[in-house]
Coordinates of C-alpha atoms in Angstrom, one line a residue:
X17 CA -7.9 5.9 14.3
X18 CA -8.2 9.7 14.4
X19 CA -8.4 12.1 17.3
X20 CA -10.1 15.4 16.6
X21 CA -9.4 18.1 19.3
X22 CA -12.0 20.8 19.0
X23 CA -11.2 24.3 20.6
X24 CA -8.1 22.7 22.3
X25 CA -6.3 26.1 22.7
X26 CA -6.8 28.8 25.3
X27 CA -4.4 31.5 24.2
X28 CA -2.4 31.0 27.4
X29 CA 1.0 29.4 26.8
X30 CA 1.1 27.3 30.0
X31 CA -2.5 26.1 29.7
X32 CA -2.1 25.3 26.0
X33 CA 1.0 23.2 26.9
X34 CA -1.0 21.3 29.5
X35 CA -3.9 20.7 27.1
X36 CA -1.5 19.6 24.4
X37 CA 0.0 16.9 26.6
X38 CA -3.4 15.9 28.0
X39 CA -4.4 15.3 24.4
X40 CA -1.3 13.4 23.7
X41 CA -2.0 11.1 26.7
X42 CA -5.3 10.3 25.0
X43 CA -3.7 9.8 21.6
X44 CA -1.0 7.6 23.2
X45 CA -3.7 5.4 24.7
X46 CA -5.6 5.0 21.4
X47 CA -2.3 4.3 19.6
X48 CA -1.5 1.5 22.1
X49 CA -4.9 0.1 21.5
X50 CA -4.4 0.1 17.7
X51 CA -0.9 -1.4 18.2
X52 CA -2.4 -4.0 20.7
X53 CA 0.4 -3.2 23.1
X54 CA -0.3 -2.3 26.8
X55 CA 3.4 -1.7 27.2
X56 CA 3.6 0.9 24.4
X57 CA 6.3 3.4 25.5
X58 CA 4.1 6.4 24.6
X59 CA 1.8 5.5 27.4
X60 CA 4.5 5.8 30.1
X61 CA 5.8 9.0 28.4
X62 CA 2.4 10.8 28.8
X63 CA 1.0 8.9 31.8
X64 CA 2.3 8.1 35.3
X65 CA 0.9 6.7 38.5
X66 CA -2.7 5.6 38.6
X67 CA -3.3 7.0 35.1
X68 CA -0.5 4.8 33.6
X69 CA -1.8 1.6 35.4
X70 CA -5.4 2.3 34.4
X71 CA -4.4 3.1 30.8
X72 CA -2.3 -0.1 30.4
X73 CA -5.2 -2.1 31.9
X74 CA -7.6 -0.4 29.5
X75 CA -5.4 -1.3 26.5
X76 CA -5.0 -4.9 27.8
X77 CA -8.8 -5.3 28.0
X78 CA -8.9 -4.6 24.2
X79 CA -6.0 -7.0 23.5
X80 CA -7.7 -9.8 25.7
X81 CA -11.0 -9.3 23.8
X82 CA -9.2 -9.5 20.4
X83 CA -10.4 -6.1 19.3
X84 CA -8.9 -2.8 18.3
X85 CA -10.3 0.7 17.7
X86 CA -11.2 2.5 14.4
X87 CA -12.9 5.7 13.4
X88 CA -12.7 9.2 15.0
X89 CA -13.0 10.4 18.6
X90 CA -13.9 14.1 19.0
X91 CA -12.5 15.8 22.1
X92 CA -14.3 19.0 23.1
X93 CA -15.1 21.4 26.0
X94 CA -11.7 21.4 27.6
X95 CA -11.0 23.3 30.7
X96 CA -7.6 23.8 32.5
X97 CA -7.0 24.8 36.1
X98 CA -3.4 25.5 37.1
X99 CA -2.3 24.7 40.6
X100 CA 1.1 26.4 40.8
X101 CA 3.8 25.8 38.2
X102 CA 3.9 22.0 38.1
X103 CA 0.3 20.8 38.7
X104 CA -2.9 21.2 36.7
X105 CA -6.4 19.8 36.3
X106 CA -8.0 19.2 33.0
X107 CA -11.6 18.3 32.2
X108 CA -13.0 17.5 28.8
X109 CA -15.6 15.6 26.9
X110 CA -15.3 13.0 24.2
X111 CA -17.7 12.0 21.5
X112 CA -17.1 8.4 20.5
X113 CA -20.2 8.1 18.2
X114 CA -17.9 7.7 15.2
X115 CA -15.4 5.4 16.8
X116 CA -16.0 1.6 16.7
X117 CA -14.5 -1.6 18.0
X118 CA -12.9 -3.7 15.3
X119 CA -12.1 -7.5 15.5
X120 CA -8.4 -8.0 15.0
X121 CA -8.7 -11.3 13.2
X122 CA -11.8 -10.8 11.0
X123 CA -11.4 -7.0 10.6
X124 CA -15.1 -6.7 11.1
X125 CA -16.1 -3.3 12.5
X126 CA -18.9 -3.2 15.1
X127 CA -20.8 -0.1 14.0
X128 CA -22.9 0.5 17.0
X129 CA -25.5 3.3 17.0
X130 CA -24.8 6.5 18.8
X131 CA -26.3 6.8 22.3
X132 CA -25.9 8.9 25.4
X133 CA -23.1 6.5 26.3
X134 CA -21.1 7.6 23.2
X135 CA -20.2 10.6 25.3
X136 CA -17.6 10.5 28.0
X137 CA -16.6 13.2 30.6
X138 CA -13.0 13.1 31.8
X139 CA -11.5 14.7 34.9
X140 CA -7.7 14.4 35.0
X141 CA -4.8 15.6 37.0
X142 CA -1.4 16.3 35.5
X143 CA 2.1 17.0 36.9
X144 CA 5.0 18.6 35.0
X145 CA 7.9 16.1 34.7
X146 CA 11.5 17.1 34.8
X147 CA 11.7 16.9 31.0
X148 CA 8.9 19.5 30.7
X149 CA 6.1 17.1 29.7
X150 CA 2.8 17.4 31.5
X151 CA 2.0 13.8 32.5
X152 CA -1.5 12.6 33.3
X153 CA -1.2 11.1 36.8
X154 CA -4.9 10.6 37.6
X155 CA -7.9 10.1 35.4
X156 CA -11.6 9.5 36.1
X157 CA -14.1 9.1 33.4
X158 CA -17.9 8.9 33.3
X159 CA -19.7 7.5 30.3
X160 CA -23.1 9.2 29.5
X161 CA -22.4 12.2 31.7
X162 CA -24.9 15.0 31.1
X163 CA -22.1 17.6 30.7
X164 CA -21.1 16.0 27.4
X165 CA -24.3 14.2 26.2
X166 CA -26.5 17.1 25.5

């Protein structure tokens, strides 16, 4: 599984730190899926609150279905809005057209064709933890959103 972050820097040190940790939250989720472990510590390191609960449930849905993830997810069009020194919003798009479900037992990859639903729009909220990590606390996604599926 590969995560490809396209234009994931702004030139502003604070915004770039927020983006880096927002990206790591996504990578931690994909890592937990590949490891088939909804309790993967990286999830709780980069996610808290509703985002942690939702992320663990998402990973568990893969485990329960006996599938994992393979391929590449492209992350693009990131935007960052700072709300003071410890709170931020991040929106971004993903292109999952080259990422596929893979059966854990048979290793068979489900190579579905790309559609509008291969693109997902994310709207997230992050808070800066005491250790300096920007943790995703809320996450809403919309598959097939026109912002991403152009």
